[in-house]
Amino acid sequence: NEYDSCWLRYECVPDDRLDAYRRRCRHAYVAEEAPELSAVRDELRRALPALLGTDPHLWQHPPTTAEGFLAVGTPDDMAMIAESVPTDVVDDLADGGYLLKSVTWNGQDCLVVTASTDRGLVYGTFHLLRLLNTHEPVADLDVREEPAYENRLLDQWDTPFHRSVERGYGGESIFDWERLPDLRPRYEDYARLLASVGVNGVVFNNVNTTKPARPSANVAFDAFEGWQLLEPRRLEAFTSLASVFRRYGIRPYLSVNFAAPMLVGDLDTADPLDEDVRAWWRAKADEIYELVPDFGGFLVKADSEGQPGPYDYGRDHVDGANALARVLEPHGGRVWWRAFVYGTHEDRAVQAYDTFEPLDGDFADNVTVQVKNGPIDFQPREPVSTLFGAMPETDLGLELQITGEYTGQGVHATYHLPMWKEILDFDTHADGPGSPVGSLFRDDGEGIVGVGSVGEDHSWTGHYLAQANLYAFGRLAWDPEASAESVTEEWVHQTFGADEQVGDTVTRILHDSWEVCIDYETGGLGLMHMMHNAEEYLENHYDPAPEEWPGYHGATEEGIGVDRTSTGSGYAGQYRDPVAQRYESVADCPEELLLFFHHLPWTHELDDGTTVVQRLYDNCFAGVEETKRLRAEWQSLDGKVDERRFRHVAERFDEQVAQAERWRDVLTDYFYSHSGVPDEQGRVGDD
Ligand code: BDP
């Protein structure tokens, strides 16, 4: 195969399940020909023969058979469905929700997948196939599922026309804009992967739609002119992509450049309050919707990292976002406006809240403010952004990074699910105790966004184990309360099969990997941003170079860490009590974030009596030892995983160990050279 099938492998189920599955799936009825239903039918055609070793009969009309069958449709489509499930229960489901049920009909064992929307039938079908794929019993099936969030978006960081993917570590972009409207099979397979985990929107281009602020000899500049996507011929090409994703219930979006009226149009201003500018956007929106009626809307990075924005015209984020929202509103579109901004503050952590919280209540109804999970930038571990819970009158979206910019860049096996669970479960106290992040943006217009990760590699994600991040993202965006164990188990079973040793080993590797990465890349006490930032446009962010970023970790001869309490930048005070108090106090601040909030002497004693500097040394060393253990775990699977995946991951682990050692050595030397405190175990310093 040109590329991996990831978790949609569909291998033949074991004998002890075959009979029960075959009995119910010898025939399959899929209701009328909505685009989504044709995708369902195709999926069943792919999956059922592979899973069951038989070629089921697919019906377009209610089957006239005396045998059992699988029915996919709304209650209106078929009496059998209407009689098996109460119609009002189906009508009550949120968009995308579905029911799975095993029923007896005319004395035969049957299965029902039903929903009130076509998209729900796609999700329900994928859920049922997952059950078969993981060999679950189906005799007493009674599943009711609804997505927790209305919006579950994937932000592609792809650079059209250049086919690179910013912060993508899986090779060049799968999207070949120059060849559109020609479609590649890979588009559909990508849409299948996304729909199988419930993603319902894709932003097809990166937010950095203008030339980069910092030029480089390595990069073809014109390539960055992603704003060209708004030109008529590109929009026409876009319609063909949209048609592929539409079949899977996925709405297409575009990142737009705020200065598009000048770049694409010929206006001499992009002032959001200028009448000509408004008219230009309105005409552009109308043009897009004419071509793509289910267009989702615009994603905007404005006044950030060299991108233009309303500040260029003395306006603010509300003026900017609302101007775009106005033209999308008649079509049911939405603006996703990013809160990732810099400003005048010496401590960047303060900025997003400082800029956006005062604007609460002023954004139009169809604007969502998209907030990165932490206040800095996808560091291995950050406290959660103070904006969650702080803007009750504004639609918010949580932005997570699926790709591993700071967690080993697809070379290291770093599983983000435990990090995301920590974020979603974090109690903000925004509405009193029991207000976890994951509960705060469940209204219409809100949701979760993942910054994407796939590319042309056989593995899609650059590392076969990193596929788990894409999977887990979708599953958590559907159900943030799903347990880490169940999501991982599903992925492992579908991806590596039922072998217990393989399953247990891969699961252990995944679950331990994040903390391990934190240890060797940060020392584990809340330090961050100690990576290399080379001259090129895309700073490498992979190698260690703590001396380049002294402001982020505050190392001096006396101590380390950044004072973000009331005696420092005041960032801790942006949280609600008691969270603010907890972070404000050295004694109460959780150890894993201690140096994010406090500047402490190197010899400050932690709860167990170990000094700060010693703990940093110990964690860096432990991180390397643990990486070696993970590598050994993987090596124990030699012969149990197909050669291609085994070798590739094994080689990546060799590189990960070497890179973990580099981080350990650079960081521990750095800590030593500032503190002058030797390691108790003599591992640092004296050679
Ligand atoms: C930065 C990344 C850059 C992204 C930017 C963003 O290094 O690649 O474009 O975040 O999220 O940290 O806009």
XYZ file of C-alpha atoms and ligand atoms in Angstrom:
700
model
C 0.000 0.000 0.000
C 1.047 3.543 -0.674
C 0.044 4.476 2.822
C -1.085 2.904 6.044
C -4.744 2.303 6.859
C -4.148 3.397 10.455
C -7.003 2.254 12.699
C -9.311 1.373 9.811
C -7.529 -1.911 9.076
C -10.539 -4.229 9.100
C -8.902 -7.598 9.578
C -10.852 -10.805 9.733
C -12.478 -11.268 13.141
C -11.799 -14.449 15.154
C -13.960 -17.521 14.751
C -15.751 -17.160 18.043
C -17.297 -13.882 16.844
C -17.765 -14.624 13.181
C -21.040 -16.387 13.414
C -22.760 -13.737 15.535
C -21.547 -10.956 13.277
C -22.323 -12.697 10.022
C -25.798 -13.577 11.156
C -26.596 -9.872 11.544
C -24.635 -8.508 8.612
C -25.250 -10.883 5.754
C -27.426 -8.181 4.276
C -27.120 -4.482 4.821
C -29.703 -1.858 4.090
C -28.547 1.716 3.725
C -31.232 4.334 3.185
C -31.464 6.815 0.341
C -28.678 8.440 -1.588
C -27.622 11.460 0.466
C -23.882 11.999 -0.053
C -23.192 10.781 3.474
C -25.181 7.613 2.877
C -23.179 6.796 -0.193
C -20.088 7.067 2.004
C -21.689 4.704 4.519
C -22.390 2.227 1.782
C -18.812 2.425 0.526
C -17.487 1.906 4.008
C -19.595 -1.174 4.537
C -18.434 -2.492 1.192
C -14.850 -2.114 2.311
C -15.234 -3.259 5.861
C -17.711 -6.106 5.970
C -16.016 -8.465 3.506
C -12.659 -7.824 5.173
C -13.988 -8.342 8.677
C -16.333 -11.216 7.995
C -14.837 -12.940 4.985
C -18.226 -12.839 3.275
C -19.664 -10.520 0.713
C -22.816 -9.064 2.221
C -25.677 -8.060 0.050
C -26.251 -4.291 0.085
C -29.849 -3.140 -0.283
C -31.079 0.285 -1.292
C -34.656 -0.591 -0.406
C -35.864 -2.231 2.742
C -34.671 -5.825 2.383
C -37.033 -8.549 1.474
C -35.063 -11.347 2.988
C -35.777 -13.954 5.570
C -32.274 -13.511 6.984
C -30.909 -11.072 9.544
C -29.575 -7.722 8.383
C -27.962 -4.461 9.316
C -30.082 -1.359 8.732
C -28.625 2.140 8.537
C -31.151 4.951 8.258
C -33.538 7.315 9.983
C -36.791 6.017 11.457
C -38.600 7.473 8.443
C -36.598 5.309 6.118
C -37.848 1.981 7.286
C -40.635 0.579 9.412
C -38.229 -1.830 11.077
C -36.167 1.102 12.382
C -39.201 3.119 13.456
C -40.572 0.148 15.335
C -37.249 -0.683 16.986
C -36.474 2.728 18.441
C -38.820 5.442 19.692
C -38.833 8.276 17.157
C -38.760 11.000 19.799
C -35.575 9.537 21.259
C -33.955 9.802 17.848
C -35.305 13.318 17.308
C -33.854 14.428 20.633
C -30.308 13.585 19.620
C -27.874 16.436 19.078
C -26.559 16.872 15.534
C -24.274 13.939 14.905
C -25.765 11.781 17.645
C -26.893 8.222 16.878
C -28.248 4.994 18.307
C -26.990 1.453 17.781
C -29.313 -1.361 18.687
C -29.592 -5.077 18.255
C -33.157 -6.122 17.570
C -35.134 -9.142 16.528
C -37.179 -8.579 13.396
C -39.299 -11.194 11.752
C -37.595 -13.708 13.993
C -34.141 -12.715 12.727
C -31.237 -11.073 14.557
C -30.698 -7.608 13.142
C -28.689 -4.481 13.878
C -29.886 -0.915 13.625
C -27.833 2.239 13.183
C -30.096 5.242 13.355
C -29.888 9.001 13.769
C -31.801 12.082 12.824
C -29.014 13.456 10.633
C -27.036 11.907 7.811
C -23.833 12.787 9.593
C -25.043 10.838 12.621
C -25.474 7.768 10.429
C -21.841 8.075 9.309
C -20.628 8.229 12.914
C -22.928 5.419 13.976
C -21.651 3.203 11.184
C -18.049 3.839 12.123
C -18.882 3.087 15.740
C -20.464 -0.203 14.806
C -17.465 -1.110 12.657
C -15.190 -0.278 15.565
C -17.111 -2.726 17.721
C -16.690 -5.440 15.109
C -13.067 -4.519 14.608
C -12.389 -4.886 18.319
C -14.449 -8.058 18.580
C -17.045 -6.705 20.974
C -20.283 -8.604 21.503
C -23.249 -7.228 19.578
C -26.095 -9.426 20.770
C -27.366 -6.880 23.298
C -26.270 -3.706 21.683
C -27.909 -0.576 23.042
C -25.747 2.482 22.453
C -26.774 6.118 22.528
C -24.085 8.616 21.593
C -24.005 12.362 21.218
C -21.015 14.624 20.719
C -20.144 16.803 23.696
C -19.176 19.726 21.483
C -20.903 21.087 18.437
C -17.608 21.812 16.663
C -14.781 19.309 16.372
C -12.373 20.881 13.954
C -9.080 19.981 12.449
C -6.849 22.919 11.573
C -4.541 21.820 8.789
C -1.236 23.631 9.080
C -0.633 22.980 5.384
C 0.905 25.589 3.135
C -0.908 25.354 -0.178
C 1.150 25.612 -3.376
C 4.298 24.767 -1.443
C 2.953 21.467 -0.199
C 4.791 21.826 3.072
C 3.088 21.488 6.410
C 4.105 23.941 9.050
C 5.004 21.962 12.159
C 4.016 18.841 10.308
C 6.356 15.922 10.662
C 4.657 13.458 8.334
C 6.101 14.683 5.064
C 4.710 17.046 2.492
C 1.087 18.070 2.396
C -1.342 15.482 1.088
C -3.252 18.299 -0.637
C -2.057 19.014 -4.130
C -3.760 22.294 -4.952
C -2.124 22.589 -8.324
C -3.873 19.440 -9.486
C -7.292 20.164 -8.129
C -10.023 19.599 -9.187
C -8.325 16.223 -9.702
C -8.871 14.183 -6.607
C -6.473 11.759 -5.006
C -7.756 8.657 -3.180
C -5.845 9.853 -0.181
C -8.310 12.705 0.343
C -11.126 10.313 0.824
C -9.088 8.090 3.089
C -8.213 11.082 5.196
C -11.863 12.091 5.390
C -12.696 8.532 6.479
C -10.103 8.629 9.243
C -11.448 11.936 10.497
C -15.105 10.990 10.286
C -14.447 7.692 12.032
C -13.542 9.697 15.139
C -16.215 12.355 14.701
C -14.311 15.337 13.307
C -16.854 17.573 11.558
C -14.824 20.419 10.124
C -11.489 20.934 8.410
C -9.649 24.202 7.877
C -7.605 23.407 4.811
C -4.770 25.892 5.101
C -2.393 27.178 7.719
C -3.105 30.415 9.566
C 0.147 31.969 8.429
C -1.251 32.994 5.095
C 1.196 35.771 4.329
C 4.889 35.762 3.777
C 6.742 34.894 6.919
C 8.060 37.688 9.034
C 11.546 36.236 9.007
C 12.942 35.419 5.576
C 15.047 32.408 4.882
C 17.055 31.132 1.992
C 15.533 27.689 2.450
C 12.001 28.536 1.722
C 10.294 29.454 -1.481
C 8.550 32.574 -0.367
C 5.817 33.033 -2.808
C 4.732 29.660 -1.702
C 3.460 31.166 1.491
C 0.898 33.245 -0.243
C -1.943 31.164 1.072
C -4.305 34.103 0.736
C -4.436 33.190 -2.939
C -6.968 30.558 -1.957
C -9.562 33.304 -2.033
C -8.956 33.923 -5.706
C -11.800 32.683 -7.931
C -9.882 29.889 -9.683
C -8.644 28.526 -6.339
C -12.108 28.635 -4.886
C -13.323 26.545 -7.776
C -10.653 23.993 -7.041
C -11.701 24.078 -3.430
C -15.196 22.910 -4.362
C -13.863 19.539 -5.404
C -12.101 19.010 -2.087
C -15.240 20.104 -0.307
C -17.247 17.486 -2.161
C -15.025 14.698 -0.841
C -15.255 15.802 2.758
C -18.970 16.579 2.564
C -19.718 12.895 2.105
C -18.217 12.331 5.529
C -20.162 15.095 7.219
C -17.105 17.365 7.308
C -17.572 21.083 6.619
C -14.737 22.875 4.887
C -13.194 26.090 6.235
C -10.393 28.385 5.122
C -7.839 30.460 6.957
C -7.973 33.968 5.596
C -5.566 36.808 5.660
C -7.003 39.883 7.289
C -5.569 42.045 4.526
C -7.224 39.972 1.782
C -9.182 42.964 0.459
C -5.793 44.407 -0.490
C -4.028 41.172 -1.431
C -6.779 39.466 -3.366
C -8.874 42.509 -4.079
C -7.432 45.821 -5.125
C -8.454 47.997 -2.218
C -5.875 50.143 -0.534
C -7.051 49.385 2.980
C -8.350 46.421 4.964
C -9.813 48.604 7.693
C -12.705 46.533 9.046
C -14.894 49.603 9.423
C -14.406 50.831 5.884
C -17.500 50.428 3.722
C -15.611 49.223 0.658
C -13.782 46.656 2.735
C -17.052 45.394 4.116
C -18.554 45.203 0.651
C -15.517 43.291 -0.577
C -15.827 40.688 2.172
C -19.546 40.394 1.602
C -19.086 39.718 -2.081
C -16.322 37.229 -1.334
C -18.469 35.372 1.167
C -21.362 35.245 -1.282
C -19.032 33.919 -3.961
C -17.749 31.165 -1.651
C -21.214 30.071 -0.570
C -22.394 29.984 -4.125
C -19.705 27.368 -4.767
C -19.641 25.634 -1.385
C -23.008 25.918 0.328
C -21.834 24.087 3.448
C -18.726 26.239 3.858
C -17.980 26.459 7.597
C -16.295 29.845 7.786
C -12.999 31.620 8.300
C -10.135 30.998 10.665
C -8.080 34.109 11.379
C -4.726 34.743 12.964
C -4.626 38.515 13.205
C -2.052 40.844 14.706
C 0.163 37.957 15.640
C 3.609 36.925 14.463
C 3.688 39.202 11.438
C 0.114 38.615 10.276
C -1.917 41.746 9.550
C -4.933 42.593 11.661
C -7.298 45.271 12.888
C -4.544 46.944 14.948
C -3.025 48.078 11.649
C -6.035 50.411 11.368
C -6.357 51.406 14.977
C -9.205 48.920 15.482
C -9.444 46.044 17.936
C -10.132 42.324 17.739
C -13.875 42.812 18.108
C -13.999 45.184 15.141
C -11.972 42.750 13.087
C -13.811 39.562 13.980
C -17.273 41.079 13.778
C -16.673 42.558 10.346
C -15.984 39.097 8.981
C -18.762 37.518 11.029
C -21.314 39.877 9.482
C -20.742 38.586 5.986
C -20.817 34.931 7.012
C -23.866 35.239 9.192
C -26.525 35.123 6.454
C -24.995 31.856 5.241
C -24.677 30.196 8.635
C -20.883 30.559 8.696
C -18.630 31.326 11.623
C -15.386 33.142 12.339
C -12.780 31.353 14.418
C -10.615 34.144 15.753
C -7.401 33.085 17.418
C -6.363 34.454 20.788
C -2.703 33.604 20.203
C -1.271 37.117 20.347
C 1.835 38.785 21.622
C 1.983 42.247 23.105
C 3.995 44.586 25.192
C 4.127 42.415 28.294
C 7.502 41.147 29.304
C 5.742 37.945 30.368
C 3.954 36.592 27.319
C 1.768 34.379 29.508
C -0.218 37.436 30.549
C -1.077 38.537 27.031
C -4.053 36.520 25.754
C -6.180 37.153 28.837
C -5.122 40.756 29.015
C -6.170 41.309 25.421
C -9.356 39.253 25.207
C -10.995 39.127 28.618
C -12.004 42.823 28.482
C -13.747 42.121 25.163
C -16.096 39.521 26.634
C -19.634 40.049 25.415
C -18.654 42.209 22.453
C -18.109 39.543 19.824
C -20.872 38.712 17.345
C -22.859 35.518 17.908
C -21.052 33.736 15.116
C -17.528 34.441 16.355
C -15.614 31.848 18.330
C -12.451 32.902 20.106
C -9.976 30.068 19.675
C -7.655 29.680 22.661
C -4.546 27.523 22.891
C -4.625 25.173 25.856
C -1.932 27.038 27.738
C -0.742 30.635 27.980
C 2.532 30.135 26.093
C 2.567 27.791 23.122
C 1.991 24.033 23.284
C 4.929 23.429 25.600
C 5.367 19.881 26.926
C 3.408 20.916 30.003
C 1.693 24.213 30.681
C -0.940 25.316 33.138
C -4.261 25.818 31.386
C -5.036 29.158 29.788
C -6.645 31.662 32.133
C -9.208 32.499 29.447
C -11.203 29.325 30.076
C -14.092 30.373 32.239
C -13.164 34.037 31.970
C -15.315 34.915 28.960
C -18.795 33.574 29.758
C -20.460 35.838 27.162
C -18.210 34.693 24.329
C -18.090 31.464 22.352
C -14.757 29.786 23.007
C -12.849 27.025 21.317
C -10.019 25.044 22.872
C -7.052 24.645 20.523
C -4.853 21.594 21.072
C -1.794 20.651 19.096
C -1.982 17.173 17.615
C 1.345 17.504 15.875
C 4.303 17.400 18.280
C 6.152 20.665 17.743
C 7.595 20.626 21.256
C 7.185 16.960 22.054
C 9.653 15.325 19.731
C 8.302 16.323 16.318
C 7.079 12.938 15.218
C 10.482 11.433 15.880
C 9.692 10.744 19.512
C 6.814 8.571 20.586
C 4.906 11.122 22.636
C 1.258 10.460 23.267
C -0.756 13.594 23.946
C -3.883 12.016 25.351
C -2.769 12.125 29.015
C -1.894 15.803 28.592
C -5.266 16.556 27.021
C -7.090 14.711 29.772
C -5.211 16.773 32.340
C -6.296 19.961 30.550
C -9.923 18.946 30.079
C -10.250 17.744 33.674
C -8.621 20.815 35.195
C -11.025 22.541 37.572
C -11.101 26.248 36.753
C -13.657 27.040 39.496
C -15.201 29.384 36.936
C -18.704 28.449 38.086
C -17.633 27.355 41.549
C -15.930 24.038 42.293
C -16.508 21.402 39.658
C -16.003 23.573 36.553
C -13.490 21.589 34.539
C -12.147 23.104 31.351
C -13.905 20.461 29.272
C -17.321 21.549 30.564
C -16.921 25.204 29.687
C -17.448 25.458 25.948
C -20.352 23.209 25.199
C -22.757 25.761 23.803
C -23.575 26.019 20.132
C -20.736 27.710 18.349
C -18.110 26.371 20.723
C -15.850 23.359 20.457
C -12.427 21.808 20.180
C -9.831 22.366 17.523
C -6.756 20.262 16.805
C -3.749 21.556 14.933
C -3.116 18.826 12.450
C -0.406 16.388 11.851
C -0.717 14.358 8.683
C 1.434 14.295 5.574
C 2.456 12.111 2.670
C 4.424 9.592 4.739
C 3.305 6.006 4.707
C 2.515 6.447 8.392
C 0.585 9.711 7.759
C 1.934 11.183 11.000
C 5.670 10.566 10.600
C 5.604 7.992 13.393
C 3.210 5.087 13.476
C 2.538 5.597 17.164
C 1.703 9.272 16.579
C -1.425 8.154 14.751
C -2.746 7.611 18.250
C -2.706 11.383 18.786
C -4.990 11.999 15.841
C -7.298 9.237 16.998
C -7.355 10.407 20.602
C -8.006 13.985 19.553
C -11.172 13.021 17.722
C -12.391 10.730 20.473
C -11.907 13.365 23.171
C -13.486 16.068 21.036
C -16.490 13.781 20.892
C -16.390 12.767 24.523
C -13.970 14.594 26.802
C -14.987 12.314 29.645
C -13.934 9.124 27.868
C -11.273 7.428 29.945
C -7.704 7.469 28.716
C -7.643 3.698 29.090
C -10.627 3.040 26.875
C -9.550 5.400 24.094
C -6.055 3.960 24.038
C -7.306 0.411 24.123
C -9.589 1.047 21.170
C -6.794 2.539 19.153
C -4.263 -0.132 19.999
C -6.635 -2.977 19.261
C -7.762 -1.555 15.921
C -4.244 -0.627 14.898
C -2.183 -3.556 16.161
C -4.722 -6.331 16.519
C -5.798 -8.464 19.430
C -2.484 -9.914 20.585
C -2.339 -9.222 24.306
C 1.383 -8.782 24.622
C 1.427 -6.306 21.776
C -1.578 -4.496 23.190
C -0.195 -4.227 26.722
C 3.221 -3.140 25.532
C 2.034 -0.469 23.130
C -0.400 0.793 25.758
C 2.364 1.111 28.353
C 4.622 2.923 25.919
C 1.892 5.373 25.022
C 0.792 6.074 28.539
C 4.237 6.671 29.942
C 5.611 8.616 27.010
C 4.392 12.118 27.812
C 5.808 12.314 31.333
C 9.045 10.869 30.040
C 9.322 13.617 27.432
C 8.606 16.260 30.075
C 11.416 14.882 32.215
C 14.168 15.014 29.650
C 12.995 18.196 27.892
C 12.251 20.289 30.971
C 13.412 18.649 34.204
C 9.789 18.283 35.268
C 9.233 21.309 37.532
C 7.342 23.546 35.127
C 10.247 24.899 33.083
C 9.698 25.225 29.363
C 10.715 26.874 26.163
C 14.309 25.732 26.355
C 14.561 24.666 22.759
C 16.656 25.913 19.902
C 15.376 28.739 17.762
C 17.531 28.834 14.676
C 17.551 31.562 12.118
C 15.337 29.868 9.549
C 11.696 30.812 9.253
C 10.578 27.670 10.966
C 12.698 27.639 14.071
C 13.717 24.128 14.756
C 12.195 23.794 18.236
C 13.634 20.271 18.408
C 17.092 20.650 19.877
C 17.901 21.963 23.332
C 19.268 25.501 23.712
C 18.165 26.962 27.058
C 20.582 29.871 26.815
C 18.583 31.258 23.890
C 15.464 31.916 25.943
C 16.528 33.139 29.399
C 13.279 35.040 29.922
C 11.152 31.904 29.808
C 12.907 30.031 32.598
C 14.718 32.721 34.555
C 17.989 30.970 35.411
C 20.411 33.164 37.420
C 23.248 32.315 39.755
C 20.845 32.362 42.659
C 17.910 30.504 41.302
C 15.575 29.480 38.537
C 11.949 29.880 37.479
C 9.754 32.850 36.594
C 7.878 34.809 39.201
C 4.356 34.966 37.835
C 2.771 35.749 41.203
C 1.709 39.184 42.445
C 5.328 40.080 43.088
C 6.169 39.217 39.476
C 4.112 39.376 36.292
C 0.853 38.747 38.142
C -0.208 35.982 35.757
C -1.335 33.697 38.611
C -3.895 36.326 39.589
C -5.746 35.839 36.302
C -7.127 32.518 37.603
C -10.166 32.352 39.868
C -9.685 31.520 43.525
C -8.781 29.062 44.887
C -6.719 28.269 41.780
C -5.025 31.671 41.921
C -4.159 31.207 45.590
C -2.786 27.752 44.967
C -0.443 28.945 42.232
C 0.446 32.101 44.155
C 1.822 30.081 47.067
C 5.130 28.241 46.843
C 3.904 25.720 49.385
C 0.662 24.919 47.553
C 1.754 25.187 43.940
C 1.887 21.711 42.392
C 5.466 20.622 41.964
C 5.105 19.993 38.234
C 4.374 23.708 37.698
C 6.468 25.182 40.498
C 9.044 26.973 38.382
C 6.451 28.224 35.937
C 4.983 30.320 38.751
C 7.939 30.919 41.045
C 11.539 31.954 40.878
C 13.229 29.892 43.589
C 16.759 29.395 44.905
C 18.508 26.407 43.367
C 18.696 24.897 46.839
C 15.050 25.469 47.719
C 13.780 22.260 49.315
C 10.839 20.427 47.792
C 8.331 18.506 49.905
C 10.486 15.424 50.149
C 13.611 17.388 51.097
C 15.267 17.210 47.678
C 16.549 20.538 46.374
C 15.197 22.116 43.212
C 18.448 21.674 41.322
C 18.811 18.077 42.408
C 15.271 17.293 41.296
C 15.985 18.837 37.909
C 19.088 16.673 37.542
C 17.244 13.572 38.698
C 14.321 14.083 36.350
C 16.555 14.706 33.353
C 18.433 11.490 34.051
C 15.275 9.555 34.778
C 13.801 10.772 31.479
C 16.648 9.162 29.565
C 16.463 5.907 31.497
C 12.739 5.758 30.917
C 13.182 6.431 27.212
C 15.530 3.468 27.078
C 12.942 1.379 28.854
C 10.294 2.386 26.322
C 12.670 1.459 23.534
C 13.284 -1.928 25.101
C 9.551 -2.447 25.418
C 9.132 -1.784 21.740
C 12.048 -4.057 20.873
C 10.308 -6.894 22.705
C 7.715 -6.823 19.923
C 10.159 -7.955 17.256
C 8.323 -10.515 15.149
C 4.951 -9.606 16.633
C 4.375 -6.436 14.653
C 4.760 -6.309 10.887
C 8.289 -5.579 9.769
C 7.623 -2.188 8.266
C 6.074 -0.664 11.349
C 8.384 -2.508 13.727
C 11.588 -1.288 12.060
C 10.410 2.246 11.606
C 9.387 2.700 15.204
C 12.542 0.910 16.411
C 14.716 3.345 14.455
C 12.783 6.280 15.760
C 13.364 5.019 19.284
C 17.116 4.922 18.700
C 16.975 8.544 17.657
C 14.711 9.385 20.578
C 17.184 7.940 23.065
C 20.038 9.899 21.488
C 17.990 13.077 21.519
C 16.860 12.547 25.120
C 20.540 12.222 26.069
C 21.281 15.469 24.267
C 18.542 17.256 26.167
C 19.668 15.780 29.469
C 23.287 16.799 28.907
C 22.542 20.311 27.721
C 20.000 21.019 30.437
C 21.954 19.561 33.320
C 25.096 21.445 32.216
C 23.070 24.588 32.009
C 21.626 24.112 35.488
C 25.083 23.362 36.821
C 26.797 26.274 35.132
C 24.289 28.705 36.625
C 23.907 27.150 40.045
C 27.402 25.799 40.643
C 25.696 23.053 42.662
C 27.085 19.606 41.853
C 24.849 16.624 41.332
C 24.727 14.443 44.431
C 25.373 11.428 42.295
C 28.326 12.950 40.493
C 26.714 12.718 37.054
C 27.001 16.400 36.145
C 29.756 18.899 36.072
C 33.222 17.601 36.635
C 34.558 16.440 33.314
C 4.021 28.994 16.982
C 4.491 27.939 16.038
C 4.130 28.389 14.659
C 2.643 28.618 14.601
C 2.201 29.542 15.702
C 0.700 29.650 15.761
O 5.861 27.769 16.168
O 4.516 27.394 13.774
O 2.288 29.175 13.403
O 2.621 29.039 16.906
O 0.089 28.823 16.429
O 4.413 28.688 18.188
O 0.142 30.544 15.161
